[in-house]
Amino acid sequence: MPKLTPADVPEVKLDSAAAAIETSLSRAQRRGLFEKPGMVVFAIVELTSKSYTGHAEGEDKDPQVKVRVTSCEVARSDEDAAALADAKRAMWRGRQIDGTLDEVGEGPQRPDAALLDVTRSKPTEDELKAHKRRLEDKRRAEYVR
């Protein structure tokens, strides 16, 4: 892997593999995105770097890294979308405070706190495991019949 100087800031390109996004969208969301140009959905995505283009000594080419969406969850309710929008705004305010944007404003230092109210109403990992066990038990019972 090439070493970057402190002044180098790689350009980030999005890999074309979008299966993680597609599988997290509902049928209605997919249709809406197609039928209503400008439609917005909110999502939490996980990006993973997959490849890079280094730059040779003396060559005038900027470094580049390609990232892929490796995990994605799309808001499926207005409540979830509002929570993600709040978290996004909180993180943006944080970037302003950190000086990565031109303006300075006030905002929470913990943008994840914006999601706490919504995540409390969502199933826990234990509830998901219990649900999967019930489904498996139901399948076994139907198979035995």
mmCIF file of C-alpha atoms in Angstrom, residues 9-117:
data_model
loop_
_atom_site.group_PDB
_atom_site.id
_atom_site.type_symbol
_atom_site.label_atom_id
_atom_site.label_comp_id
_atom_site.label_asym_id
_atom_site.label_seq_id
_atom_site.Cartn_x
_atom_site.Cartn_y
_atom_site.Cartn_z
ATOM 1 C CA VAL A 9 -6.451 13.423 0.711
ATOM 2 C CA PRO A 10 -7.643 10.464 -1.368
ATOM 3 C CA GLU A 11 -10.672 10.834 -3.594
ATOM 4 C CA VAL A 12 -13.408 8.351 -2.591
ATOM 5 C CA LYS A 13 -15.317 6.503 -5.314
ATOM 6 C CA LEU A 14 -18.385 4.353 -4.706
ATOM 7 C CA ASP A 15 -18.093 0.782 -5.981
ATOM 8 C CA SER A 16 -20.893 -0.275 -8.311
ATOM 9 C CA ALA A 17 -21.923 -3.281 -6.193
ATOM 10 C CA ALA A 18 -25.165 -2.114 -4.555
ATOM 11 C CA ALA A 19 -26.734 -5.405 -3.482
ATOM 12 C CA ALA A 20 -26.735 -4.391 0.197
ATOM 13 C CA ILE A 21 -28.803 -1.329 -0.626
ATOM 14 C CA GLU A 22 -31.210 -3.143 -2.919
ATOM 15 C CA THR A 23 -32.006 -5.910 -0.451
ATOM 16 C CA SER A 24 -32.761 -3.446 2.346
ATOM 17 C CA LEU A 25 -35.324 -1.489 0.300
ATOM 18 C CA SER A 26 -38.950 -2.578 0.418
ATOM 19 C CA ARG A 27 -40.801 -3.220 -2.818
ATOM 20 C CA ALA A 28 -42.762 0.028 -2.323
ATOM 21 C CA GLN A 29 -39.543 1.991 -1.801
ATOM 22 C CA ARG A 30 -37.983 0.527 -4.951
ATOM 23 C CA ARG A 31 -41.057 1.412 -6.987
ATOM 24 C CA GLY A 32 -41.210 4.880 -5.435
ATOM 25 C CA LEU A 33 -37.581 5.613 -6.262
ATOM 26 C CA PHE A 34 -38.266 4.630 -9.877
ATOM 27 C CA GLU A 35 -41.665 6.279 -10.297
ATOM 28 C CA LYS A 36 -41.044 9.466 -8.298
ATOM 29 C CA PRO A 37 -37.741 11.096 -9.262
ATOM 30 C CA GLY A 38 -36.399 13.033 -6.299
ATOM 31 C CA MET A 39 -37.881 10.652 -3.715
ATOM 32 C CA VAL A 40 -35.724 10.443 -0.602
ATOM 33 C CA VAL A 41 -35.108 7.449 1.655
ATOM 34 C CA PHE A 42 -32.951 7.532 4.763
ATOM 35 C CA ALA A 43 -30.526 4.720 5.481
ATOM 36 C CA ILE A 44 -27.683 3.658 7.706
ATOM 37 C CA VAL A 45 -24.849 2.306 5.586
ATOM 38 C CA GLU A 46 -21.571 0.599 6.326
ATOM 39 C CA LEU A 47 -18.768 1.388 3.872
ATOM 40 C CA THR A 48 -15.761 -0.887 3.374
ATOM 41 C CA SER A 49 -12.713 0.042 1.312
ATOM 42 C CA LYS A 50 -12.207 -2.474 -1.475
ATOM 43 C CA SER A 51 -9.397 -1.144 -3.654
ATOM 44 C CA TYR A 52 -7.108 1.804 -4.076
ATOM 45 C CA THR A 53 -5.190 3.509 -6.809
ATOM 46 C CA GLY A 54 -1.802 4.579 -5.586
ATOM 47 C CA HIS A 55 0.253 7.294 -7.087
ATOM 48 C CA ALA A 56 3.749 6.765 -8.356
ATOM 49 C CA GLU A 57 6.606 9.026 -7.338
ATOM 50 C CA GLY A 58 6.644 12.127 -9.494
ATOM 51 C CA GLU A 59 3.287 11.384 -11.148
ATOM 52 C CA ASP A 60 0.672 14.102 -10.930
ATOM 53 C CA LYS A 61 -2.289 11.854 -10.053
ATOM 54 C CA ASP A 62 -4.352 12.071 -6.882
ATOM 55 C CA PRO A 63 -4.734 8.961 -4.701
ATOM 56 C CA GLN A 64 -8.114 7.238 -4.915
ATOM 57 C CA VAL A 65 -9.919 4.629 -2.832
ATOM 58 C CA LYS A 66 -12.989 2.654 -3.884
ATOM 59 C CA VAL A 67 -15.574 1.869 -1.193
ATOM 60 C CA ARG A 68 -18.508 -0.532 -1.260
ATOM 61 C CA VAL A 69 -21.737 -0.455 0.723
ATOM 62 C CA THR A 70 -21.340 -3.716 2.654
ATOM 63 C CA SER A 71 -24.332 -3.308 4.957
ATOM 64 C CA CYS A 72 -27.418 -1.134 4.778
ATOM 65 C CA GLU A 73 -30.686 -0.630 6.616
ATOM 66 C CA VAL A 74 -33.307 1.693 5.155
ATOM 67 C CA ALA A 75 -35.889 3.497 7.287
ATOM 68 C CA ARG A 76 -39.279 1.916 6.649
ATOM 69 C CA SER A 77 -41.405 4.255 8.739
ATOM 70 C CA ASP A 78 -41.751 8.010 9.078
ATOM 71 C CA GLU A 79 -40.563 7.688 12.693
ATOM 72 C CA ASP A 80 -37.361 5.897 11.644
ATOM 73 C CA ALA A 81 -36.742 8.368 8.792
ATOM 74 C CA ALA A 82 -37.177 11.325 11.172
ATOM 75 C CA ALA A 83 -34.728 9.785 13.654
ATOM 76 C CA LEU A 84 -32.119 9.217 10.945
ATOM 77 C CA ALA A 85 -32.625 12.756 9.642
ATOM 78 C CA ASP A 86 -32.126 14.090 13.202
ATOM 79 C CA ALA A 87 -28.953 12.033 13.610
ATOM 80 C CA LYS A 88 -27.657 13.257 10.248
ATOM 81 C CA ARG A 89 -28.260 16.888 11.234
ATOM 82 C CA ALA A 90 -26.551 16.295 14.584
ATOM 83 C CA MET A 91 -23.494 14.801 12.894
ATOM 84 C CA TRP A 92 -23.408 17.715 10.449
ATOM 85 C CA ARG A 93 -23.447 20.146 13.379
ATOM 86 C CA GLY A 94 -20.577 18.150 14.872
ATOM 87 C CA ARG A 95 -18.562 18.609 11.674
ATOM 88 C CA GLN A 96 -19.211 22.329 11.879
ATOM 89 C CA ILE A 97 -17.945 22.401 15.463
ATOM 90 C CA ASP A 98 -14.896 20.301 14.517
ATOM 91 C CA GLY A 99 -14.065 22.861 11.853
ATOM 92 C CA THR A 100 -14.522 20.575 8.860
ATOM 93 C CA LEU A 101 -17.200 22.931 7.521
ATOM 94 C CA ASP A 102 -16.957 26.703 7.157
ATOM 95 C CA GLU A 103 -19.752 27.654 9.549
ATOM 96 C CA VAL A 104 -19.654 27.223 13.311
ATOM 97 C CA GLY A 105 -22.767 26.200 15.190
ATOM 98 C CA GLU A 106 -23.843 24.435 18.329
ATOM 99 C CA GLY A 107 -24.928 20.837 18.476
ATOM 100 C CA PRO A 108 -24.712 17.665 20.518
ATOM 101 C CA GLN A 109 -21.397 15.879 20.813
ATOM 102 C CA ARG A 110 -23.203 12.527 20.751
ATOM 103 C CA PRO A 111 -25.346 12.404 17.586
ATOM 104 C CA ASP A 112 -26.226 8.764 18.269
ATOM 105 C CA ALA A 113 -28.346 10.010 21.180
ATOM 106 C CA ALA A 114 -30.880 11.236 18.601
ATOM 107 C CA LEU A 115 -31.704 7.586 17.846
ATOM 108 C CA LEU A 116 -32.178 6.402 21.421
ATOM 109 C CA ASP A 117 -35.933 7.041 21.558
#
